[in-house]
């Protein structure tokens, strides 16, 4: 499935969405991120058919569906609040959308999703006896059981506690990939982007500022050092994101490789799986010479640029690059002068195995 959105526009009093042009390739999860009121829900409503556009067109698999009724679009839509029938139990809710299909087919489809979301033990429960996370799982399973080829998800995990959200989004990415669904996931949480996205669209005041793959979005732009990665307020934190393949994992220490570079993190992860980690710029220490320390990660990098992080305090962001890796370290003006760090020179970037925060596993 592909979605092509061309010149799509919708105005409300005091707000205009668009014109939006967006091309979504097959089997992709795109995360749409933007502040409250930027038009994220409006865009999903237009795609699903709940709202009529003023102008423009939407194509699914190159077929114009701009005026096709909702029920013929075959798009799954999940909202912030789980939509479940309160008078039906969990099983009855999940089976609802496929109650007319044959019995064996129904059984196998439900079994698969119920196992994926780990809700097998809840099938006889009443809806009101579920936790928020369980409700959202059932709601998502209920949607996916109808085998939509496109799933639109409007902040489906926003009301859940962080732990549940982290677990559920991991399940969700795995399931969407297994089922080959084109997913559009709306959020205002930065970490959801790292955990879920193949590509990212940033929406601000009704306009898509940028759409790109996650990696390209986060890469340090060599041509315009002033802009760094501040595409939107969500990426202004200059978090370091590293993604690589696990090569070793024993006794709670895991090694993953990004190109030829090896990094160590805490925890056990399956060999050959992919992990994505965030590292705070404050957690990256710089050294001019190689030093033996207890920190497990040390990498020789080139200083690509030095920018003020905060003009008032004199804190600096040191942008480092090596091969396809870019990192930011945050140090004081005094440290920079003391170590004589200058653009174009090589420095060692050092961080402990405890510094990276895992945000993606697959
Ligand atoms: P987001 O989902 O990014 O928070 P929305 O798409 O819900 O943003 O809303 C974008 C803007 O459009 C807001 O200013 C909102 O008030 C307005 N809006 C959304 N739906 C309607 C509607 N049905 N009628 C009038 N204004 C609307
Ligand atoms: Mg919204």
Coordinates of C-alpha atoms and ligand atoms in Angstrom, one line a residue:
X1 CA 0.0 0.0 0.0
X2 CA 1.1 3.5 -0.7
X3 CA -0.5 6.9 0.1
X4 CA 0.0 10.0 -2.0
X5 CA -1.3 13.2 -0.7
X6 CA -1.3 16.1 -3.2
X7 CA -1.9 19.7 -2.4
X8 CA -4.4 18.8 0.4
X9 CA -5.9 21.8 2.2
X10 CA -8.5 22.2 4.9
X11 CA -9.4 25.5 6.7
X12 CA -11.2 26.0 9.9
X13 CA -11.8 29.5 11.3
X14 CA -8.4 30.7 12.4
X15 CA -6.5 27.6 11.2
X16 CA -5.4 26.2 7.9
X17 CA -3.9 22.8 7.3
X18 CA -1.7 22.6 4.2
X19 CA -1.2 22.6 1.4
X20 CA 0.1 19.2 2.3
X21 CA 2.2 17.0 -0.1
X22 CA 3.2 13.7 1.3
X23 CA 4.3 10.4 -0.3
X24 CA 4.2 7.4 1.9
X25 CA 5.8 4.2 0.6
X26 CA 4.7 0.7 1.1
X27 CA 5.4 -1.0 4.5
X28 CA 6.6 2.1 6.3
X29 CA 5.9 3.5 9.7
X30 CA 5.8 7.2 9.5
X31 CA 5.7 9.2 12.7
X32 CA 4.0 12.5 12.5
X33 CA 5.2 14.8 15.2
X34 CA 4.1 18.3 16.1
X35 CA 2.8 20.5 18.9
X36 CA -0.8 20.5 20.0
X37 CA -2.9 22.3 17.5
X38 CA -0.5 21.9 14.6
X39 CA -3.1 19.9 12.6
X40 CA -2.0 16.3 13.2
X41 CA -5.5 15.0 13.9
X42 CA -7.0 17.0 11.1
X43 CA -4.6 15.4 8.7
X44 CA -5.5 11.9 9.9
X45 CA -9.2 12.7 9.7
X46 CA -8.8 13.8 6.1
X47 CA -6.9 10.6 5.2
X48 CA -9.5 8.3 6.9
X49 CA -12.4 10.3 5.4
X50 CA -13.9 11.8 8.6
X51 CA -13.2 15.3 7.3
X52 CA -13.6 16.6 3.7
X53 CA -10.8 18.6 2.2
X54 CA -11.3 22.0 0.7
X55 CA -8.8 21.2 -2.0
X56 CA -6.4 18.5 -3.1
X57 CA -6.4 14.8 -3.5
X58 CA -5.5 11.6 -1.7
X59 CA -4.5 8.5 -3.5
X60 CA -4.2 5.0 -2.1
X61 CA -2.2 2.7 -4.4
X62 CA -2.5 5.3 -7.1
X63 CA -6.3 5.3 -6.9
X64 CA -8.0 8.6 -6.1
X65 CA -10.0 8.1 -2.9
X66 CA -10.6 11.7 -2.1
X67 CA -14.4 11.3 -2.4
X68 CA -14.6 7.6 -1.4
X69 CA -16.8 7.0 1.7
X70 CA -15.0 6.0 4.9
X71 CA -16.1 2.4 4.9
X72 CA -14.7 1.7 1.5
X73 CA -11.3 3.1 2.3
X74 CA -10.3 0.1 4.5
X75 CA -8.2 2.2 6.8
X76 CA -7.8 1.3 10.5
X77 CA -8.0 4.2 12.9
X78 CA -7.1 4.3 16.5
X79 CA -7.6 7.2 18.9
X80 CA -6.1 8.5 22.1
X81 CA -8.9 6.8 24.0
X82 CA -9.5 3.1 23.3
X83 CA -12.7 2.5 21.5
X84 CA -14.4 -0.6 22.9
X85 CA -17.9 -1.8 23.4
X86 CA -18.5 -1.7 27.1
X87 CA -21.2 -4.4 27.1
X88 CA -19.0 -7.0 25.3
X89 CA -16.1 -8.8 26.8
X90 CA -12.5 -8.7 25.5
X91 CA -12.9 -11.7 23.1
X92 CA -16.2 -10.3 21.8
X93 CA -14.7 -6.9 21.2
X94 CA -11.7 -8.3 19.3
X95 CA -13.9 -10.6 17.2
X96 CA -16.4 -7.9 16.4
X97 CA -14.9 -6.6 13.1
X98 CA -14.6 -10.1 11.7
X99 CA -17.7 -11.8 13.1
X100 CA -19.0 -12.5 9.6
X101 CA -15.9 -14.4 8.4
X102 CA -15.6 -18.2 8.8
X103 CA -14.9 -19.7 12.1
X104 CA -11.5 -21.2 11.6
X105 CA -10.2 -18.1 9.9
X106 CA -11.5 -16.0 12.8
X107 CA -9.9 -18.3 15.4
X108 CA -6.4 -18.2 13.8
X109 CA -6.5 -14.5 13.3
X110 CA -7.5 -13.8 16.9
X111 CA -5.0 -16.2 18.3
X112 CA -2.1 -14.6 16.5
X113 CA -2.9 -11.1 17.7
X114 CA -3.9 -12.1 21.2
X115 CA -0.5 -13.8 21.6
X116 CA 1.3 -10.8 20.0
X117 CA -0.2 -8.4 22.4
X118 CA 0.0 -10.9 25.3
X119 CA -3.7 -10.6 26.2
X120 CA -4.6 -14.3 26.0
X121 CA -5.4 -14.4 29.7
X122 CA -7.9 -11.5 29.4
X123 CA -10.3 -12.9 26.8
X124 CA -13.2 -13.5 29.2
X125 CA -12.8 -10.2 31.1
X126 CA -15.3 -7.4 31.1
X127 CA -13.9 -4.2 29.5
X128 CA -14.3 -2.2 32.7
X129 CA -12.0 -4.7 34.5
X130 CA -9.1 -3.8 32.3
X131 CA -6.2 -1.4 33.0
X132 CA -5.6 1.5 30.6
X133 CA -2.8 -0.3 28.9
X134 CA -4.8 -3.5 28.5
X135 CA -7.7 -1.5 27.0
X136 CA -5.4 0.1 24.5
X137 CA -4.0 -3.4 23.6
X138 CA -7.5 -4.8 23.1
X139 CA -8.5 -1.7 21.1
X140 CA -5.4 -2.1 18.8
X141 CA -5.9 -5.8 18.4
X142 CA -9.6 -5.2 17.5
X143 CA -8.4 -2.9 14.8
X144 CA -5.6 -5.1 13.5
X145 CA -7.8 -8.2 13.3
X146 CA -9.7 -6.8 10.4
X147 CA -6.3 -6.8 8.5
X148 CA -6.2 -3.2 7.5
X149 CA -3.4 -2.4 5.1
X150 CA -3.2 1.1 6.5
X151 CA -3.4 2.0 10.2
X152 CA -3.7 5.6 11.4
X153 CA -2.9 6.0 15.1
X154 CA -3.6 9.3 16.8
X155 CA -1.6 9.3 20.0
X156 CA -2.9 5.9 21.0
X157 CA -0.5 5.6 23.9
X158 CA -0.6 9.1 25.3
X159 CA -2.7 8.3 28.4
X160 CA -0.6 5.4 29.5
X161 CA 2.3 5.4 32.0
X162 CA 5.8 5.5 30.5
X163 CA 6.6 1.9 31.2
X164 CA 3.4 0.6 29.5
X165 CA 3.9 3.1 26.6
X166 CA 7.5 1.9 26.0
X167 CA 6.4 -1.8 26.0
X168 CA 3.4 -1.3 23.9
X169 CA 5.0 0.8 21.2
X170 CA 7.7 -1.9 20.8
X171 CA 4.9 -4.5 20.4
X172 CA 3.1 -2.2 18.0
X173 CA 6.1 -1.7 15.7
X174 CA 6.8 -5.5 15.6
X175 CA 3.2 -6.3 14.8
X176 CA 2.8 -3.6 12.1
X177 CA 6.0 -4.9 10.5
X178 CA 4.8 -8.5 10.7
X179 CA 1.5 -7.7 9.2
X180 CA 3.0 -5.5 6.5
X181 CA 0.9 -2.5 7.5
X182 CA 1.6 1.1 6.3
X183 CA 1.3 3.0 9.6
X184 CA 0.9 6.7 10.4
X185 CA 1.6 7.3 14.1
X186 CA 0.9 10.7 15.6
X187 CA 2.6 11.8 18.7
X188 CA 4.1 14.7 20.6
X189 CA 6.6 12.6 22.4
X190 CA 10.2 12.7 21.0
X191 CA 11.1 9.2 22.2
X192 CA 8.1 7.7 20.3
X193 CA 9.9 8.8 17.2
X194 CA 13.0 6.9 17.9
X195 CA 11.1 3.8 18.9
X196 CA 8.7 3.6 16.0
X197 CA 9.7 5.6 13.0
X198 CA 11.0 4.5 9.7
X199 CA 10.5 8.1 8.6
X200 CA 9.4 11.3 10.4
X201 CA 7.2 14.2 9.3
X202 CA 7.3 17.4 11.4
X203 CA 4.1 19.4 11.3
X204 CA 4.1 23.0 12.5
X205 CA 1.1 25.4 12.3
X206 CA -0.6 23.3 9.6
X207 CA 2.5 22.9 7.4
X208 CA 4.8 19.9 7.0
X209 CA 8.3 21.4 7.7
X210 CA 10.2 18.3 6.8
X211 CA 9.8 14.6 6.0
X212 CA 12.7 12.3 6.0
X213 CA 14.1 9.1 7.3
X214 CA 15.0 9.1 11.0
X215 CA 18.7 8.9 10.3
X216 CA 18.8 11.7 7.8
X217 CA 16.7 13.8 10.1
X218 CA 19.1 13.4 12.9
X219 CA 22.4 13.6 11.0
X220 CA 24.4 16.7 11.5
X221 CA 23.8 19.0 8.5
X222 CA 27.3 19.7 7.1
X223 CA 26.2 22.5 4.8
X224 CA 24.3 24.6 7.3
X225 CA 25.9 24.3 10.7
X226 CA 23.9 27.1 12.1
X227 CA 20.6 25.2 11.8
X228 CA 22.1 22.1 13.5
X229 CA 19.2 19.7 14.0
X230 CA 16.6 22.2 15.2
X231 CA 14.0 21.3 12.6
X232 CA 11.4 21.6 15.3
X233 CA 11.4 22.0 19.0
X234 CA 11.3 18.3 19.3
X235 CA 14.8 17.7 18.0
X236 CA 16.3 20.8 19.6
X237 CA 17.6 18.8 22.6
X238 CA 20.5 17.6 20.4
X239 CA 20.1 14.2 21.8
X240 CA 22.6 11.8 20.4
X241 CA 21.0 8.8 18.7
X242 CA 23.0 5.7 17.8
X243 CA 21.5 2.7 16.1
X244 CA 23.4 -0.5 15.4
X245 CA 23.4 -4.3 15.3
X246 CA 24.1 -6.4 18.4
X247 CA 27.2 -8.5 18.0
X248 CA 27.7 -9.8 21.6
X249 CA 25.7 -10.0 24.7
X250 CA 26.8 -11.7 27.9
X251 CA 26.3 -11.1 31.6
X252 CA 24.3 -8.0 31.2
X253 CA 26.7 -6.2 28.8
X254 CA 25.8 -5.8 25.2
X255 CA 28.1 -4.7 22.3
X256 CA 26.5 -3.2 19.2
X257 CA 28.2 -2.0 16.1
X258 CA 27.6 1.2 14.1
X259 CA 29.6 0.7 10.9
X260 CA 33.0 -0.4 12.2
X261 CA 32.6 1.2 15.6
X262 CA 31.7 -0.8 18.6
X263 CA 29.7 0.5 21.6
X264 CA 28.9 -1.1 25.0
X265 CA 25.6 -0.8 26.8
X266 CA 24.0 -2.4 29.8
X267 CA 21.4 -5.1 29.4
X268 CA 21.0 -8.3 27.4
X269 CA 19.7 -8.1 23.8
X270 CA 19.5 -10.8 21.1
X271 CA 22.5 -11.2 18.8
X272 CA 21.8 -9.6 15.4
X273 CA 18.9 -7.6 16.7
X274 CA 18.9 -3.8 16.2
X275 CA 19.1 -1.4 19.1
X276 CA 18.8 2.4 19.1
X277 CA 20.0 4.4 22.0
X278 CA 19.9 8.1 23.1
X279 CA 22.9 9.6 24.9
X280 CA 22.7 13.0 26.6
X281 CA 25.3 15.5 25.3
X282 CA 26.2 16.1 29.0
X283 CA 27.2 12.5 29.3
X284 CA 29.8 12.6 26.6
X285 CA 33.2 13.6 28.0
X286 CA 36.0 14.9 25.7
X287 CA 39.7 14.1 26.0
X288 CA 42.5 15.4 23.8
X289 CA 44.7 12.3 24.4
X290 CA 43.7 8.7 24.8
X291 CA 43.0 8.0 28.4
X292 CA 42.4 4.8 30.3
X293 CA 39.2 5.2 32.3
X294 CA 36.5 3.0 33.7
X295 CA 34.2 4.3 30.9
X296 CA 33.5 1.5 28.4
X297 CA 33.1 3.7 25.3
X298 CA 35.8 5.7 23.7
X299 CA 35.8 6.8 20.1
X300 CA 38.1 9.1 18.2
X301 CA 36.2 11.8 16.4
X302 CA 36.7 15.0 14.6
X303 CA 35.3 18.4 15.8
X304 CA 33.0 19.5 13.1
X305 CA 31.6 22.6 14.7
X306 CA 31.3 24.5 18.0
X307 CA 28.2 26.3 18.9
X308 CA 26.8 28.1 21.9
X309 CA 24.2 25.9 23.5
X310 CA 23.1 28.7 25.9
X311 CA 24.5 32.1 25.3
X312 CA 24.0 33.3 28.9
X313 CA 25.8 30.4 30.6
X314 CA 28.5 30.0 28.0
X315 CA 27.8 26.3 27.6
X316 CA 29.0 24.9 24.3
X317 CA 27.8 22.2 22.0
X318 CA 30.7 20.4 20.4
X319 CA 29.6 18.6 17.2
X320 CA 31.7 15.6 16.5
X321 CA 31.7 13.4 13.4
X322 CA 33.4 10.1 12.4
X323 CA 32.4 8.1 9.4
X324 CA 28.6 8.0 9.6
X325 CA 28.4 8.8 13.2
X326 CA 27.7 12.3 14.6
X327 CA 27.7 13.1 18.3
X328 CA 27.2 16.2 20.3
X329 CA 29.1 16.8 23.6
X330 CA 28.1 19.7 25.9
X331 CA 31.0 21.3 27.8
X332 CA 31.8 24.7 29.3
X333 CA 33.7 27.5 27.6
X334 CA 36.4 27.0 30.3
X335 CA 36.8 23.3 29.4
X336 CA 37.0 24.1 25.7
X337 CA 39.8 26.7 26.3
X338 CA 41.6 24.5 28.8
X339 CA 41.7 21.5 26.4
X340 CA 42.2 23.8 23.4
X341 CA 39.4 22.2 21.4
X342 CA 39.1 23.7 17.9
X343 CA 37.2 22.8 14.8
X344 CA 38.9 20.3 12.6
X345 CA 40.9 18.7 15.4
X346 CA 40.5 15.2 16.6
X347 CA 39.3 14.4 20.2
X348 CA 38.2 11.3 22.1
X349 CA 34.6 11.1 23.0
X350 CA 34.0 9.0 26.1
X351 CA 30.9 7.7 27.8
X352 CA 30.0 5.0 30.2
X353 CA 28.0 1.9 29.3
X354 CA 25.3 3.3 31.6
X355 CA 24.9 6.6 29.6
X356 CA 22.9 5.3 26.7
X357 CA 19.1 5.0 27.1
X358 CA 17.6 2.3 25.0
X359 CA 14.7 3.6 22.8
X360 CA 14.6 1.1 20.0
X361 CA 14.8 -2.7 19.9
X362 CA 13.9 -4.9 17.1
Ligands
LIG1 P1 -3.5 18.5 16.7 O1 -4.1 17.1 16.5 O2 -2.1 18.7 16.1 O3 -3.4 18.9 18.2 P2 -5.9 19.4 15.4 O4 -5.8 18.9 14.0 O5 -6.8 18.7 16.3 O6 -4.4 19.6 16.0 O7 -6.3 20.9 15.3 C1 -5.7 21.9 14.5 C2 -6.5 23.2 14.6 O8 -7.7 23.0 13.9 C3 -6.9 23.6 16.0 O9 -6.7 25.0 16.1 C4 -8.3 23.2 16.1 O10 -9.0 24.0 17.0 C5 -8.8 23.3 14.7 N1 -9.9 22.4 14.4 C6 -9.8 21.0 14.4 N2 -11.0 20.4 14.1 C7 -11.9 21.5 14.0 C8 -13.3 21.5 13.6 N3 -14.0 20.4 13.4 N4 -13.8 22.7 13.6 C9 -13.1 23.9 13.8 N5 -11.8 23.9 14.1 C10 -11.2 22.7 14.2
LIG2 MG1 -4.7 15.7 17.9

